[in-house]
Amino acid sequence: MRDTSRRRTGVALAGLLAADGVVHLYWATGRTWPAASERGLSLAVLGTEVSFAPSVVLPLAALTLGGAAAVLGHAYGRGGRVTRAVTAAVAAGLAVRGLAGLGWAAGLLDSPPGPFHRLNLVLYTPACLGFGWAAARLARAR
């Protein structure tokens, strides 16, 4: 992977992770955009009811923001084995989520009716598979 391609991939992936982290920070304030309620948000994002309390979403925000920093560091040749390992972990996590999304889409996993099913097909699964592939390529780059 050329340096320019490596950096662009890293910036795009870090941007996705950072945006996800910022949204989790936003949800930690008790706001539920883009849904009208915590229940609606949970059903749209996860397909089931779970808490979006700060004790749940703040660690997720820290994880995604830390991942963004490590991916960006690896893209710019910083951090050595640590940032490369985190980038590989990001790739693995996105791949697992993408494969689960295919399972939901194919009816192999239970998917409740409602917005999650459509969002999974149109947004979540394609994004996870695409960015997971990009993260795997980036993790292999030295």
PDB file of C-alpha atoms in Angstrom:
ATOM      1  CA  MET A   1       0.000   0.000   0.000  1.00  0.00           C
ATOM      2  CA  ARG A   2       1.483   3.348  -1.054  1.00  0.00           C
ATOM      3  CA  ASP A   3       1.956   6.020   1.599  1.00  0.00           C
ATOM      4  CA  THR A   4      -0.729   8.263   0.066  1.00  0.00           C
ATOM      5  CA  SER A   5      -3.251   5.437  -0.090  1.00  0.00           C
ATOM      6  CA  ARG A   6      -2.314   4.326   3.418  1.00  0.00           C
ATOM      7  CA  ARG A   7      -2.862   7.807   4.806  1.00  0.00           C
ATOM      8  CA  ARG A   8      -6.166   8.337   2.995  1.00  0.00           C
ATOM      9  CA  THR A   9      -7.452   4.973   4.180  1.00  0.00           C
ATOM     10  CA  GLY A  10      -6.348   5.746   7.737  1.00  0.00           C
ATOM     11  CA  VAL A  11      -7.939   9.191   7.712  1.00  0.00           C
ATOM     12  CA  ALA A  12     -11.247   7.786   6.379  1.00  0.00           C
ATOM     13  CA  LEU A  13     -11.299   4.946   8.902  1.00  0.00           C
ATOM     14  CA  ALA A  14     -10.265   7.198  11.791  1.00  0.00           C
ATOM     15  CA  GLY A  15     -12.963   9.673  10.730  1.00  0.00           C
ATOM     16  CA  LEU A  16     -15.630   6.961  10.847  1.00  0.00           C
ATOM     17  CA  LEU A  17     -14.484   5.791  14.277  1.00  0.00           C
ATOM     18  CA  ALA A  18     -14.230   9.351  15.611  1.00  0.00           C
ATOM     19  CA  ALA A  19     -17.715  10.190  14.349  1.00  0.00           C
ATOM     20  CA  ASP A  20     -19.040   7.060  16.059  1.00  0.00           C
ATOM     21  CA  GLY A  21     -17.268   8.071  19.263  1.00  0.00           C
ATOM     22  CA  VAL A  22     -18.700  11.602  19.144  1.00  0.00           C
ATOM     23  CA  VAL A  23     -22.208  10.226  18.610  1.00  0.00           C
ATOM     24  CA  HIS A  24     -21.749   7.996  21.671  1.00  0.00           C
ATOM     25  CA  LEU A  25     -20.611  11.032  23.682  1.00  0.00           C
ATOM     26  CA  TYR A  26     -23.732  12.844  22.492  1.00  0.00           C
ATOM     27  CA  TRP A  27     -25.940   9.928  23.578  1.00  0.00           C
ATOM     28  CA  ALA A  28     -24.218   9.997  27.002  1.00  0.00           C
ATOM     29  CA  THR A  29     -25.859  13.400  27.550  1.00  0.00           C
ATOM     30  CA  GLY A  30     -29.267  11.707  27.467  1.00  0.00           C
ATOM     31  CA  ARG A  31     -30.183  12.904  23.987  1.00  0.00           C
ATOM     32  CA  THR A  32     -31.505  10.310  21.566  1.00  0.00           C
ATOM     33  CA  TRP A  33     -31.025  11.785  18.099  1.00  0.00           C
ATOM     34  CA  PRO A  34     -31.897  10.583  15.523  1.00  0.00           C
ATOM     35  CA  ALA A  35     -34.708   8.777  17.381  1.00  0.00           C
ATOM     36  CA  ALA A  36     -37.459  10.288  19.503  1.00  0.00           C
ATOM     37  CA  SER A  37     -36.740   8.114  22.549  1.00  0.00           C
ATOM     38  CA  GLU A  38     -34.099   5.858  24.049  1.00  0.00           C
ATOM     39  CA  ARG A  39     -36.259   2.834  23.170  1.00  0.00           C
ATOM     40  CA  GLY A  40     -36.568   3.975  19.556  1.00  0.00           C
ATOM     41  CA  LEU A  41     -32.841   4.634  19.368  1.00  0.00           C
ATOM     42  CA  SER A  42     -32.022   1.232  20.779  1.00  0.00           C
ATOM     43  CA  LEU A  43     -34.357  -0.547  18.369  1.00  0.00           C
ATOM     44  CA  ALA A  44     -32.964   1.360  15.372  1.00  0.00           C
ATOM     45  CA  VAL A  45     -29.288   0.979  16.273  1.00  0.00           C
ATOM     46  CA  LEU A  46     -29.232  -2.487  17.833  1.00  0.00           C
ATOM     47  CA  GLY A  47     -32.547  -4.119  17.001  1.00  0.00           C
ATOM     48  CA  THR A  48     -33.289  -4.745  20.660  1.00  0.00           C
ATOM     49  CA  GLU A  49     -33.857  -2.734  23.831  1.00  0.00           C
ATOM     50  CA  VAL A  50     -30.706  -1.841  25.744  1.00  0.00           C
ATOM     51  CA  SER A  51     -29.671   1.066  27.904  1.00  0.00           C
ATOM     52  CA  PHE A  52     -27.949   4.113  26.462  1.00  0.00           C
ATOM     53  CA  ALA A  53     -26.964   5.319  29.933  1.00  0.00           C
ATOM     54  CA  PRO A  54     -23.593   7.072  30.274  1.00  0.00           C
ATOM     55  CA  SER A  55     -22.150   4.009  32.027  1.00  0.00           C
ATOM     56  CA  VAL A  56     -22.833   2.049  28.825  1.00  0.00           C
ATOM     57  CA  VAL A  57     -22.051   4.537  26.057  1.00  0.00           C
ATOM     58  CA  LEU A  58     -19.028   6.333  27.565  1.00  0.00           C
ATOM     59  CA  PRO A  59     -16.783   3.230  27.481  1.00  0.00           C
ATOM     60  CA  LEU A  60     -17.881   2.661  23.879  1.00  0.00           C
ATOM     61  CA  ALA A  61     -17.002   6.262  23.060  1.00  0.00           C
ATOM     62  CA  ALA A  62     -13.569   5.821  24.635  1.00  0.00           C
ATOM     63  CA  LEU A  63     -13.021   2.598  22.697  1.00  0.00           C
ATOM     64  CA  THR A  64     -13.926   4.087  19.326  1.00  0.00           C
ATOM     65  CA  LEU A  65     -12.021   7.328  19.909  1.00  0.00           C
ATOM     66  CA  GLY A  66      -8.962   5.394  21.063  1.00  0.00           C
ATOM     67  CA  GLY A  67      -9.286   3.155  18.020  1.00  0.00           C
ATOM     68  CA  ALA A  68      -9.473   6.222  15.786  1.00  0.00           C
ATOM     69  CA  ALA A  69      -6.268   7.603  17.269  1.00  0.00           C
ATOM     70  CA  ALA A  70      -4.433   4.296  16.878  1.00  0.00           C
ATOM     71  CA  VAL A  71      -5.600   3.792  13.285  1.00  0.00           C
ATOM     72  CA  LEU A  72      -4.521   7.310  12.381  1.00  0.00           C
ATOM     73  CA  GLY A  73      -1.176   6.736  14.077  1.00  0.00           C
ATOM     74  CA  HIS A  74      -0.633   3.514  12.144  1.00  0.00           C
ATOM     75  CA  ALA A  75      -1.608   5.214   8.879  1.00  0.00           C
ATOM     76  CA  TYR A  76       1.161   7.740   9.466  1.00  0.00           C
ATOM     77  CA  GLY A  77       3.722   5.131  10.530  1.00  0.00           C
ATOM     78  CA  ARG A  78       3.574   5.928  14.241  1.00  0.00           C
ATOM     79  CA  GLY A  79       3.195   3.625  17.249  1.00  0.00           C
ATOM     80  CA  GLY A  80       4.738   0.485  15.785  1.00  0.00           C
ATOM     81  CA  ARG A  81       3.235  -2.819  16.817  1.00  0.00           C
ATOM     82  CA  VAL A  82       0.680  -1.273  19.152  1.00  0.00           C
ATOM     83  CA  THR A  83      -1.111   0.842  16.560  1.00  0.00           C
ATOM     84  CA  ARG A  84      -0.857  -1.974  14.030  1.00  0.00           C
ATOM     85  CA  ALA A  85      -2.446  -4.410  16.501  1.00  0.00           C
ATOM     86  CA  VAL A  86      -5.248  -1.971  17.299  1.00  0.00           C
ATOM     87  CA  THR A  87      -5.844  -1.449  13.577  1.00  0.00           C
ATOM     88  CA  ALA A  88      -6.067  -5.236  13.143  1.00  0.00           C
ATOM     89  CA  ALA A  89      -8.496  -5.426  16.076  1.00  0.00           C
ATOM     90  CA  VAL A  90     -10.638  -2.713  14.454  1.00  0.00           C
ATOM     91  CA  ALA A  91     -10.619  -4.736  11.223  1.00  0.00           C
ATOM     92  CA  ALA A  92     -11.650  -7.895  13.068  1.00  0.00           C
ATOM     93  CA  GLY A  93     -14.431  -6.126  14.954  1.00  0.00           C
ATOM     94  CA  LEU A  94     -15.837  -4.562  11.801  1.00  0.00           C
ATOM     95  CA  ALA A  95     -15.622  -7.884   9.951  1.00  0.00           C
ATOM     96  CA  VAL A  96     -17.503  -9.718  12.715  1.00  0.00           C
ATOM     97  CA  ARG A  97     -20.211  -7.048  12.738  1.00  0.00           C
ATOM     98  CA  GLY A  98     -20.409  -7.124   8.950  1.00  0.00           C
ATOM     99  CA  LEU A  99     -20.776 -10.911   8.895  1.00  0.00           C
ATOM    100  CA  ALA A 100     -23.443 -10.761  11.593  1.00  0.00           C
ATOM    101  CA  GLY A 101     -25.223  -8.186   9.442  1.00  0.00           C
ATOM    102  CA  LEU A 102     -25.178 -10.618   6.534  1.00  0.00           C
ATOM    103  CA  GLY A 103     -26.651 -13.230   8.886  1.00  0.00           C
ATOM    104  CA  TRP A 104     -29.489 -10.871   9.791  1.00  0.00           C
ATOM    105  CA  ALA A 105     -30.036  -9.951   6.146  1.00  0.00           C
ATOM    106  CA  ALA A 106     -30.188 -13.627   5.126  1.00  0.00           C
ATOM    107  CA  GLY A 107     -32.599 -14.484   7.933  1.00  0.00           C
ATOM    108  CA  LEU A 108     -30.072 -16.714   9.717  1.00  0.00           C
ATOM    109  CA  LEU A 109     -30.204 -14.483  12.807  1.00  0.00           C
ATOM    110  CA  ASP A 110     -33.366 -13.058  14.331  1.00  0.00           C
ATOM    111  CA  SER A 111     -33.949  -9.476  13.293  1.00  0.00           C
ATOM    112  CA  PRO A 112     -36.942  -7.710  14.776  1.00  0.00           C
ATOM    113  CA  PRO A 113     -39.239  -5.810  12.455  1.00  0.00           C
ATOM    114  CA  GLY A 114     -38.681  -2.086  12.345  1.00  0.00           C
ATOM    115  CA  PRO A 115     -35.959   0.335  11.372  1.00  0.00           C
ATOM    116  CA  PHE A 116     -33.020  -1.888  12.346  1.00  0.00           C
ATOM    117  CA  HIS A 117     -33.634  -4.357   9.525  1.00  0.00           C
ATOM    118  CA  ARG A 118     -33.585  -1.661   6.835  1.00  0.00           C
ATOM    119  CA  LEU A 119     -30.671   0.265   8.406  1.00  0.00           C
ATOM    120  CA  ASN A 120     -28.703  -2.964   8.712  1.00  0.00           C
ATOM    121  CA  LEU A 121     -29.179  -3.704   5.013  1.00  0.00           C
ATOM    122  CA  VAL A 122     -28.555  -0.206   3.706  1.00  0.00           C
ATOM    123  CA  LEU A 123     -26.018   1.276   6.121  1.00  0.00           C
ATOM    124  CA  TYR A 124     -24.565  -0.806   8.940  1.00  0.00           C
ATOM    125  CA  THR A 125     -23.535  -3.977   7.103  1.00  0.00           C
ATOM    126  CA  PRO A 126     -22.086  -2.346   3.958  1.00  0.00           C
ATOM    127  CA  ALA A 127     -20.157   0.184   6.073  1.00  0.00           C
ATOM    128  CA  CYS A 128     -18.759  -2.486   8.384  1.00  0.00           C
ATOM    129  CA  LEU A 129     -17.726  -4.768   5.519  1.00  0.00           C
ATOM    130  CA  GLY A 130     -16.172  -1.955   3.489  1.00  0.00           C
ATOM    131  CA  PHE A 131     -14.342  -0.287   6.337  1.00  0.00           C
ATOM    132  CA  GLY A 132     -13.375  -3.677   7.788  1.00  0.00           C
ATOM    133  CA  TRP A 133     -11.731  -4.607   4.494  1.00  0.00           C
ATOM    134  CA  ALA A 134      -9.952  -1.241   4.410  1.00  0.00           C
ATOM    135  CA  ALA A 135      -8.786  -1.650   8.004  1.00  0.00           C
ATOM    136  CA  ALA A 136      -7.447  -5.142   7.248  1.00  0.00           C
ATOM    137  CA  ARG A 137      -5.470  -3.771   4.288  1.00  0.00           C
ATOM    138  CA  LEU A 138      -4.175  -0.941   6.455  1.00  0.00           C
ATOM    139  CA  ALA A 139      -3.195  -3.321   9.282  1.00  0.00           C
ATOM    140  CA  ARG A 140      -1.092  -5.339   6.832  1.00  0.00           C
ATOM    141  CA  ALA A 141       0.757  -2.239   5.673  1.00  0.00           C
ATOM    142  CA  ARG A 142       4.104  -1.620   7.297  1.00  0.00           C
TER     143      ARG A 142
END
